[in-house]
Tab-separated table of C-alpha atoms in Angstrom:
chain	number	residue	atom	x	y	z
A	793	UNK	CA	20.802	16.226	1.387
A	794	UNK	CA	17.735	15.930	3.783
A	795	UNK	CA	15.399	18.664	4.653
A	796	UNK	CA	12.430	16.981	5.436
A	797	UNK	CA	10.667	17.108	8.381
A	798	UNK	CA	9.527	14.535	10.665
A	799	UNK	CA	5.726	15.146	9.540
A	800	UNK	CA	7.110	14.873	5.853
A	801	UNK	CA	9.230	11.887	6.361
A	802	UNK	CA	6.046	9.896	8.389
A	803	UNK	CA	3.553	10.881	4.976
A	804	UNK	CA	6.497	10.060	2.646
A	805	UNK	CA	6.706	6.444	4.373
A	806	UNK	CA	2.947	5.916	4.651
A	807	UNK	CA	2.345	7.114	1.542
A	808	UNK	CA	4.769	4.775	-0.579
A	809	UNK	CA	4.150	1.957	1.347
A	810	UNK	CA	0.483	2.594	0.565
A	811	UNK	CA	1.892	2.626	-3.065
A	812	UNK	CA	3.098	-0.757	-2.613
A	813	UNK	CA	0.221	-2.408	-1.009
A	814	UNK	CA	-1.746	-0.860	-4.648
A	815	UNK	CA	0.618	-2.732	-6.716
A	816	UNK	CA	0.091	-5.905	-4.630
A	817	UNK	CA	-3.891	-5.430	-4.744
A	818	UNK	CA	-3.899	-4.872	-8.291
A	819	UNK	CA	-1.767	-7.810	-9.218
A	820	UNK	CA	-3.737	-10.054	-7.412
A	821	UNK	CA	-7.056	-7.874	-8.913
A	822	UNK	CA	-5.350	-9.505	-12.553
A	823	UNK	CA	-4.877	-12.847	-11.540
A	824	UNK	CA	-8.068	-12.922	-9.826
A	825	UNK	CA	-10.113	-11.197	-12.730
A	826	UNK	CA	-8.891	-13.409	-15.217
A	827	UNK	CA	-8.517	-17.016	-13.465
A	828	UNK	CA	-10.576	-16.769	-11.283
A	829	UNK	CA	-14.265	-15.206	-12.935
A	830	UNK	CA	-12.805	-16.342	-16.269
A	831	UNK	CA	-13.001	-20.412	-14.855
A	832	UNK	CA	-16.169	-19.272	-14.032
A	833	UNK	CA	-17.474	-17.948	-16.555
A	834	UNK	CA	-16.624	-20.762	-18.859
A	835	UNK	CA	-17.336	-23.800	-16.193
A	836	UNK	CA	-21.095	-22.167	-16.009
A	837	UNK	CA	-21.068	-22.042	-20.084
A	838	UNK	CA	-19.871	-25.512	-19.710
A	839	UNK	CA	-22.590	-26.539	-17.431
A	840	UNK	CA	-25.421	-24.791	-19.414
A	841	UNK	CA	-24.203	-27.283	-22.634
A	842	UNK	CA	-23.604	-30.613	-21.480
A	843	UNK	CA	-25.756	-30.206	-17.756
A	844	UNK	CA	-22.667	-31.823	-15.493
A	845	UNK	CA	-20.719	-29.070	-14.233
A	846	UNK	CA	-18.321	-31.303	-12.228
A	847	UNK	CA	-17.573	-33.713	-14.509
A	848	UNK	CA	-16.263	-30.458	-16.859
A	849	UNK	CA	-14.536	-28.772	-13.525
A	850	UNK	CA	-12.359	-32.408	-13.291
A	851	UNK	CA	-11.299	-32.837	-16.926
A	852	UNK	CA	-8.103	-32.057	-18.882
A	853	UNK	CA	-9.893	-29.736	-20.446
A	854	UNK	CA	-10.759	-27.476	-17.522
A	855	UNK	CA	-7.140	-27.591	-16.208
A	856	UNK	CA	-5.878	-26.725	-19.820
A	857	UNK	CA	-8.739	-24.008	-19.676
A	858	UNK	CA	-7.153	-22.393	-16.260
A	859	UNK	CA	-3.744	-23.112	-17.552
A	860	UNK	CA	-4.418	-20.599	-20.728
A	861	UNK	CA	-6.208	-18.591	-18.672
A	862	UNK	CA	-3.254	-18.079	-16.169
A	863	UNK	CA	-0.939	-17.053	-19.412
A	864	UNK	CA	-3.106	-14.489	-20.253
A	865	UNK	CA	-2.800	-13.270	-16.601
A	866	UNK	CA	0.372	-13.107	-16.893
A	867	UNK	CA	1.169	-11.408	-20.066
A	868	UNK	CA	-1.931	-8.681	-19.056
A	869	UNK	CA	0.684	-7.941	-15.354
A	870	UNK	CA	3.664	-7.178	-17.820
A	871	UNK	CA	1.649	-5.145	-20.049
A	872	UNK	CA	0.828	-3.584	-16.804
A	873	UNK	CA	3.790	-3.335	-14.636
A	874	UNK	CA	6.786	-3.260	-17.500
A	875	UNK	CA	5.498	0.129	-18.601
A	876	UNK	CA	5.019	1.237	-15.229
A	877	UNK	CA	8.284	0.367	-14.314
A	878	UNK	CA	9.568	1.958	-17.415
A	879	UNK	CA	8.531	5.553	-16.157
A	880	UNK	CA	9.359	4.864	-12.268
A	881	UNK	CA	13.186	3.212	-13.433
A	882	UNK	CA	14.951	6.942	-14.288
A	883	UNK	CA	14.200	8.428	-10.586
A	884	UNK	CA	14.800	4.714	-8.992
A	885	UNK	CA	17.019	4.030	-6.156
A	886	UNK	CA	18.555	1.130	-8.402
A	887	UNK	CA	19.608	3.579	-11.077
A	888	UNK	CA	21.666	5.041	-8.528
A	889	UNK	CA	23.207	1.310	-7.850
A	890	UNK	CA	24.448	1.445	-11.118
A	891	UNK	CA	26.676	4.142	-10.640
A	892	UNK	CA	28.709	2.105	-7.971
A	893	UNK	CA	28.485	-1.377	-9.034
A	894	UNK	CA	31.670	-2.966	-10.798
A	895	UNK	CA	31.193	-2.198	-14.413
A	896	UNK	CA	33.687	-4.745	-15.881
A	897	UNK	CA	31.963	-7.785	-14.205
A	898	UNK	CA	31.501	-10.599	-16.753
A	899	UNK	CA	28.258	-11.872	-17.841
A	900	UNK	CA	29.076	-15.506	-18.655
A	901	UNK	CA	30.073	-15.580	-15.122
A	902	UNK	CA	27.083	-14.219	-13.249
A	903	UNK	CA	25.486	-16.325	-15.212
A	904	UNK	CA	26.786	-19.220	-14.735
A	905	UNK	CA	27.078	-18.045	-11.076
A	906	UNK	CA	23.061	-17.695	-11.365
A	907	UNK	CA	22.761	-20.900	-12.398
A	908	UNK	CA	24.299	-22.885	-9.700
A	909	UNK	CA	22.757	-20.848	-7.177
A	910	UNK	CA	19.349	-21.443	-8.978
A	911	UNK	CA	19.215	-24.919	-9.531
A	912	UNK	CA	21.158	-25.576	-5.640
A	913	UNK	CA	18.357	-23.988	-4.019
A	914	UNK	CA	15.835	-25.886	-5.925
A	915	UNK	CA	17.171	-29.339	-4.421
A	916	UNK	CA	17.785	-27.636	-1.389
A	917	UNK	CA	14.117	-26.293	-1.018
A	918	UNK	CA	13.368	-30.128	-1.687
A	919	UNK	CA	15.336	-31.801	0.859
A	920	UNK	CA	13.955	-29.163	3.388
A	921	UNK	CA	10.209	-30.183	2.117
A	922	UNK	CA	11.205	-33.786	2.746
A	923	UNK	CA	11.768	-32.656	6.344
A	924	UNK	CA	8.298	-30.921	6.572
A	925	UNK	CA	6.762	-33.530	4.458
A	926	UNK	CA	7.313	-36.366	7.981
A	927	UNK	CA	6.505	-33.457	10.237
A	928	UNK	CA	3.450	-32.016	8.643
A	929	UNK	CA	2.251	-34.763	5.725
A	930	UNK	CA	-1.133	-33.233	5.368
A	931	UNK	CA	-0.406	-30.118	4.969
A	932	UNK	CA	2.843	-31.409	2.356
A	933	UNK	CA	-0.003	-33.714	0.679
A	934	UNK	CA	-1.975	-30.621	0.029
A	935	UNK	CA	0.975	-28.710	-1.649
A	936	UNK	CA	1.983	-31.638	-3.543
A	937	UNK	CA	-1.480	-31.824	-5.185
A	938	UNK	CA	-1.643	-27.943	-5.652
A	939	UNK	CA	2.115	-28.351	-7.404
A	940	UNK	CA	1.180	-31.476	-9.528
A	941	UNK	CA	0.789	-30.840	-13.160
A	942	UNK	CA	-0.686	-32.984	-15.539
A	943	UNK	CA	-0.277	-31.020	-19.117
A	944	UNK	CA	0.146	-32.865	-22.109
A	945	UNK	CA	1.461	-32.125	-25.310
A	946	UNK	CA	1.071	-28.563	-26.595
A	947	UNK	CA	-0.173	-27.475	-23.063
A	948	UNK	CA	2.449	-29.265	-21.513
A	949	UNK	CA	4.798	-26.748	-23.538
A	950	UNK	CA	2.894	-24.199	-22.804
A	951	UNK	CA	2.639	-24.615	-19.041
A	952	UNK	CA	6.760	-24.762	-19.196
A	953	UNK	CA	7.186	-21.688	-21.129
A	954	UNK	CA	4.310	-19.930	-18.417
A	955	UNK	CA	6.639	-21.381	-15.718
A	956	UNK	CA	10.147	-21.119	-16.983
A	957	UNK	CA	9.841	-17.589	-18.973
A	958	UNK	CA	6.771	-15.691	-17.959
A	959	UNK	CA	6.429	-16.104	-14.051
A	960	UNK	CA	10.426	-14.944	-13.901
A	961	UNK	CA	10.072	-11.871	-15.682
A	962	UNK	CA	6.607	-10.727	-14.528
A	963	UNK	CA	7.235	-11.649	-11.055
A	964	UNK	CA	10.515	-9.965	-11.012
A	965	UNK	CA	9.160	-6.539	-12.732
A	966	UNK	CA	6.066	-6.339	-10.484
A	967	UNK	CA	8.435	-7.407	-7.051
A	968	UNK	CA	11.907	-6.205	-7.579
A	969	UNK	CA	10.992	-3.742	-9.750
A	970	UNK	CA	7.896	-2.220	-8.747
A	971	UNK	CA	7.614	-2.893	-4.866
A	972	UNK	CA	10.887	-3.277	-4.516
A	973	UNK	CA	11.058	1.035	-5.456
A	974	UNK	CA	7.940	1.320	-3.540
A	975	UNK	CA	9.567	-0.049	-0.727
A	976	UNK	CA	12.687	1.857	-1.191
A	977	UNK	CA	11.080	5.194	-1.179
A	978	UNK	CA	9.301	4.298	1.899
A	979	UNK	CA	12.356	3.906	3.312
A	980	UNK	CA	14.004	7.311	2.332
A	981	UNK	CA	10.983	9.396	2.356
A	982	UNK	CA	12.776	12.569	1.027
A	983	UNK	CA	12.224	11.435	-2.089
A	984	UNK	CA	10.893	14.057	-4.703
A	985	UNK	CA	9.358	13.612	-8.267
A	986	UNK	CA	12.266	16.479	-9.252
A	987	UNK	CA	15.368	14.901	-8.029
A	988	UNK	CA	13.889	10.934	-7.692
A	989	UNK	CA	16.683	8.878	-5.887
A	990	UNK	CA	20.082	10.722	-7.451
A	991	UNK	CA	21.244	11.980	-4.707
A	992	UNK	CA	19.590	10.545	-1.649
A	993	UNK	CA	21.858	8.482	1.160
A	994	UNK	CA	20.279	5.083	1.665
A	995	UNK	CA	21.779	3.091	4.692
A	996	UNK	CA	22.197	-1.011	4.103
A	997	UNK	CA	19.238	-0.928	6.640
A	998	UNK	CA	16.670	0.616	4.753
A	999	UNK	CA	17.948	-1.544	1.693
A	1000	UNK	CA	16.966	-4.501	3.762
A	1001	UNK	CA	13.924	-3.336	5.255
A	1002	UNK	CA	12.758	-2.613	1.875
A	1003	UNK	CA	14.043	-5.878	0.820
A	1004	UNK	CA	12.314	-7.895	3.278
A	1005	UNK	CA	9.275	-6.051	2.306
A	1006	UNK	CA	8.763	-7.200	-1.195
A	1007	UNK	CA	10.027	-10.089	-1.112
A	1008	UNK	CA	6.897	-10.840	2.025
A	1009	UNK	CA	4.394	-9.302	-0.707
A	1010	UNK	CA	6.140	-11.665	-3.133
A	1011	UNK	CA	5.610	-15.072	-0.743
A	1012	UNK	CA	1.722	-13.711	-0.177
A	1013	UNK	CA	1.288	-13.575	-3.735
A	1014	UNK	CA	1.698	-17.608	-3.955
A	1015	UNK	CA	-1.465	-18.172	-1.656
A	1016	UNK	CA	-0.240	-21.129	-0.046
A	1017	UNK	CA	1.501	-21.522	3.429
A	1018	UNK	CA	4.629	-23.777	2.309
A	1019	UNK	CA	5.334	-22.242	-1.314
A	1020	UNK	CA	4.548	-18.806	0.150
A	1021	UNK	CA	7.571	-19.692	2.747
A	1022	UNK	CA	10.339	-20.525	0.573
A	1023	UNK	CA	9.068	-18.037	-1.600
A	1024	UNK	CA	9.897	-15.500	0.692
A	1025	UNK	CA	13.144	-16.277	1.714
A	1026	UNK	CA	14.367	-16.764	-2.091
A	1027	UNK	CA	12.891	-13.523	-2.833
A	1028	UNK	CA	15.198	-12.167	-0.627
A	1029	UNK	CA	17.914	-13.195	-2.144
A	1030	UNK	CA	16.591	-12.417	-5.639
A	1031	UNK	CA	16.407	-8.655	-4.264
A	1032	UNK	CA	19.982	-8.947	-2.840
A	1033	UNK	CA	20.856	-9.938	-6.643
A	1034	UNK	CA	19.054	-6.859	-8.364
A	1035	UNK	CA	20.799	-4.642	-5.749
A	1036	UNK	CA	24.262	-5.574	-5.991
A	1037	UNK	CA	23.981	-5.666	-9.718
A	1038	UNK	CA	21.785	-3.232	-10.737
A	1039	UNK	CA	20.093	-4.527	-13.219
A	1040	UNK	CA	16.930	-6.518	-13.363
A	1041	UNK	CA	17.743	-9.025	-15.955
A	1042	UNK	CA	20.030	-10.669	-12.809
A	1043	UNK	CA	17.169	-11.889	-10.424
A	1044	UNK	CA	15.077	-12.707	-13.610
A	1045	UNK	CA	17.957	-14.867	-14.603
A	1046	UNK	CA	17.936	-17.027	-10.831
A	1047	UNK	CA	14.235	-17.255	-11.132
A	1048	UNK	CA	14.309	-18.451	-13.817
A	1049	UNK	CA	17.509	-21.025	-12.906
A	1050	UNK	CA	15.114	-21.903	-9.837
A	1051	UNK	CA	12.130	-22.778	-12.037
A	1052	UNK	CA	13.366	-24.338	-14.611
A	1053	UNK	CA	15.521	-26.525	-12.529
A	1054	UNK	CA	11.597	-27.866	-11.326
A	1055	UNK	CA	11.501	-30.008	-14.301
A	1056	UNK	CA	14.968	-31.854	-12.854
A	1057	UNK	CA	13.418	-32.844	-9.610
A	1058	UNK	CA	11.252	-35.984	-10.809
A	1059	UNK	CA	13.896	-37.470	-13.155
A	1060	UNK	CA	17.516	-37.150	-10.795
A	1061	UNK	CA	14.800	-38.266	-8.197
A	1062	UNK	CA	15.633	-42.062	-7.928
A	1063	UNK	CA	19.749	-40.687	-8.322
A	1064	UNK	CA	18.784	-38.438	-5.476
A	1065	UNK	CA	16.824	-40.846	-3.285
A	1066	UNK	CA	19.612	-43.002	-3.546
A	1067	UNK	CA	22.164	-41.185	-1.558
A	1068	UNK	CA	20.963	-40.533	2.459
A	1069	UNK	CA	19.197	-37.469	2.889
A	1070	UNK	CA	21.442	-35.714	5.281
A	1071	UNK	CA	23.935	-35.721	2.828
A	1072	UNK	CA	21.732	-34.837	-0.834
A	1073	UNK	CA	20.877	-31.643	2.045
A	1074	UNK	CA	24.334	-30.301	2.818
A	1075	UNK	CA	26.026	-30.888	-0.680
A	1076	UNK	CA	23.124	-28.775	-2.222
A	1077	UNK	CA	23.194	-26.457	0.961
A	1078	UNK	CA	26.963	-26.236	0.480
A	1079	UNK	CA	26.468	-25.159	-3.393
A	1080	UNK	CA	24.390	-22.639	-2.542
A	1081	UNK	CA	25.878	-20.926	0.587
A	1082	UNK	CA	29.205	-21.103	-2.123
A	1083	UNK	CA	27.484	-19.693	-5.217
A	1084	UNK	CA	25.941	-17.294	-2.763
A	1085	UNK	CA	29.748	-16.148	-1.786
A	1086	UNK	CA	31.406	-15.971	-4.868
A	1087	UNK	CA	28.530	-13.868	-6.463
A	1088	UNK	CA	29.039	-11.530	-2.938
A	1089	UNK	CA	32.694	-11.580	-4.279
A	1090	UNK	CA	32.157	-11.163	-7.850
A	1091	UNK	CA	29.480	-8.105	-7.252
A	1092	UNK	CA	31.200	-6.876	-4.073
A	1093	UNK	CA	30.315	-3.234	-2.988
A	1094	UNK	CA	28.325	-1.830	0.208
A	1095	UNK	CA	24.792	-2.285	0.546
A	1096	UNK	CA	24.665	1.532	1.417
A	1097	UNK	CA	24.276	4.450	-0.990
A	1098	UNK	CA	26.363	7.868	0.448
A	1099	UNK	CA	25.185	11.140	-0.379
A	1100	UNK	CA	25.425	13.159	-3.436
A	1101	UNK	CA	26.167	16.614	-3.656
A	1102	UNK	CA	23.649	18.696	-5.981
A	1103	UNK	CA	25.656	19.206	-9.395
A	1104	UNK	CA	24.378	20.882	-12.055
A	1105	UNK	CA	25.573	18.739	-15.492
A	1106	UNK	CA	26.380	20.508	-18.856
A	1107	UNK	CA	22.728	20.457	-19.565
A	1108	UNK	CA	21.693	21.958	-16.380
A	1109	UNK	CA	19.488	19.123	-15.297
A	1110	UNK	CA	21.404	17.467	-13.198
A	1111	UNK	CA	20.714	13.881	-14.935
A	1112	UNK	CA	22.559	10.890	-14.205
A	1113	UNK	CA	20.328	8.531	-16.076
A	1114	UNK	CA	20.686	6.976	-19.444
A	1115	UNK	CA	17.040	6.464	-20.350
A	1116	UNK	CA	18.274	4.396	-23.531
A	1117	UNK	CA	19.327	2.081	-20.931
A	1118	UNK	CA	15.530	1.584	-19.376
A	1119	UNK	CA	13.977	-1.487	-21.107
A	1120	UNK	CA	17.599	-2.920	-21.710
A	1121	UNK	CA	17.365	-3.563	-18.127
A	1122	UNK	CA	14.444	-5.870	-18.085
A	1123	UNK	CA	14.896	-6.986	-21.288
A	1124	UNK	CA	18.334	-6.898	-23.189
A	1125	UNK	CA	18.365	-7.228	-26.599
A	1126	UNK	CA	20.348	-10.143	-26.766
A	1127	UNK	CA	18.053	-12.438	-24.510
A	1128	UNK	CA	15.138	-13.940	-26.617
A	1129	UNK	CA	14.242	-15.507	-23.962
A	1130	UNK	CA	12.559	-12.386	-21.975
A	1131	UNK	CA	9.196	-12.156	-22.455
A	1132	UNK	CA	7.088	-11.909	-19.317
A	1133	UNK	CA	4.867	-12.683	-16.132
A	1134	UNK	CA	3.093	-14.191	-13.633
A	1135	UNK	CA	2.853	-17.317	-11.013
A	1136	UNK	CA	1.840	-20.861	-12.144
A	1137	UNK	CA	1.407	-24.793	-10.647
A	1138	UNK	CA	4.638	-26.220	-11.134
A	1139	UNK	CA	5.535	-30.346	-12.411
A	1140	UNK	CA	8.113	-31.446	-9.695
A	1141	UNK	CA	8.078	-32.685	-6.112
A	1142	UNK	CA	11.237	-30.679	-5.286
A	1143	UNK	CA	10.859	-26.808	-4.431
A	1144	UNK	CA	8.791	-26.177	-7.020
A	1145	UNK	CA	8.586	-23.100	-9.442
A	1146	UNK	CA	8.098	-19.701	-7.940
């Protein structure tokens, strides 16, 4: 049910995608306010007291400084984003998604599903670094150093629970939930604040050209050449996930499968190094291209959304959304573990967190 006219539909796409680029700039406005002038702020105050500003900028204590610094980015983007996403989520393309999606899909399996797909593509990522690293070794030097982490003790439990919990769910909110809709409506530029997405066709092509654009906004947002990469093509698949589920505690779940599987890198590493490379590559490859599968099996259903007819429902709305439903999506009340945001140096050598 299209009407629009080409004039429309060229404003429609500008103007969403314009919508997007916002949320990028103002995520990286959050980090950038609070890292970047708070380490600042503090190394001057620093400075001022003790007169050796370097010294200060090379301690523990600075790191720890920019570590805490970093959480409070991230839990300021989910106070942002979550309630933002909160008022886009009832006119979203992805409520839609849950209208055709099997509904009697178990959760212990996509889950465990998840899981093996997470922590694959973390070794996987690795191997392919250990490629780059005798191909480019500067470059893979650089990254190393920018992924090392040295916390200790409470900060060191702190850094995990900014890398393992927060990053996941902000990351996911502000990408596949924010941009990702952004992107979407871009894409099908008939969409209207009265009707939102319920009964727009979307063709698996627009899915994917929205797909591929937040999950590019989501590599940019790591600000380094080689995370930024892998980061991209994961957050492809962690948009494939949150389509052909409909829900966004799914991709929050593989993030967080692909971070916290980080930590497993430096201890299975002499196991690992053991066995010849070629073959630590295609056993992890082959996990993942297999998790991949069965989760395509598990969730299968088109990429495409068909058209609805206009229906009036008892109320005379027209609803199809069950806004009850709205923050059980991000964060279900049986998951403790969802609590929020941002991105954050990682400890291993492998892939690294996202």
């Amino acid at each position: 049910m299209d009407n629009t006219t080409t004039g429309s539909r060229v404003w429609g796409t500008c103007k969403w995608l314009l919508a997007m680029v916002g949320v990028f700039g103002a995520y990286m406005l959050i980090q950038v306010m609070t890292i970047g002038l708070g380490s600042v702020v503090v190394g001057v105050a620093a400075a001022l007291s003790t007169g050796d500003y370097e010294s200060f900028v090379e301690s523990p204590a600075f790191s720890n400084m920019v570590l805490g610094l970093s959480v409070v980015a991230q839990l300021v983007i989910i106070a942002v984003f979550l309630p933002m996403w909160r008022r886009m989520r009832p006119g979203s393309f992805v409520v839609r998604r849950e209208a055709v999606v099997p509904s009697d899909v178990s959760f212990a399996k996509s889950l465990a599903l998840l899981l093996v797909i997470g922590v694959s593509a973390q070794f996987f990522v690795g191997g392919i670094l250990g490629i780059v690293e005798l191909l480019f070794p500067e470059a893979m030097a650089e990254y190393s150093e920018l992924m090392e982490d040295s916390s200790v003790g409470v900060f060191a439990v702190i850094s995990a629970l900014s890398i393992a919990v927060l990053a996941p769910i902000n990351e996911e909110i502000a990408c596949r939930g924010v941009m990702f809709e952004y992107a979407m409506r871009a894409m099908s530029p008939g969409w209207n604040a009265a009707d939102g997405a319920r009964y727009r066709a979307v063709p698996a092509r627009a899915f994917w050209i929205a797909n591929t654009l937040q999950a590019l906004a989501f590599g940019v947002l790591h600000m380094n050449l080689i995370q930024g990469s892998y980061a991209f093509v994961l957050g492809v698949l962690e948009g494939w996930v949150f389509w052909r589920t409909g829900k966004l505690r799914y991709p929050i779940i593989l993030h967080f499968a692909l971070n916290i599987s980080s930590y497993l890198v430096e201890p299975l590493a002499p196991m690992v190094n053991a066995l010849p490379a070629l073959l630590v590559l295609v056993t992890f490859g082959a996990l993942l291209v297999g998790g991949i599968a069965m989760f395509e099996r598990t969730w299968h259903v088109s990429d495409a959304l068909s058209e609805v007819a206009v229906a009036e429902d008892d109320e005379g709305d027209g609803a199809l959304v069950d806004d009850d439903a709205i923050l059980g999506d991000v964060l279900p009340t049986d998951d403790a573990a969802a609590r929020a945001s941002a991105d954050s140096t990682g400890p291993g050598k492998g892939g690294g967190p996202l």
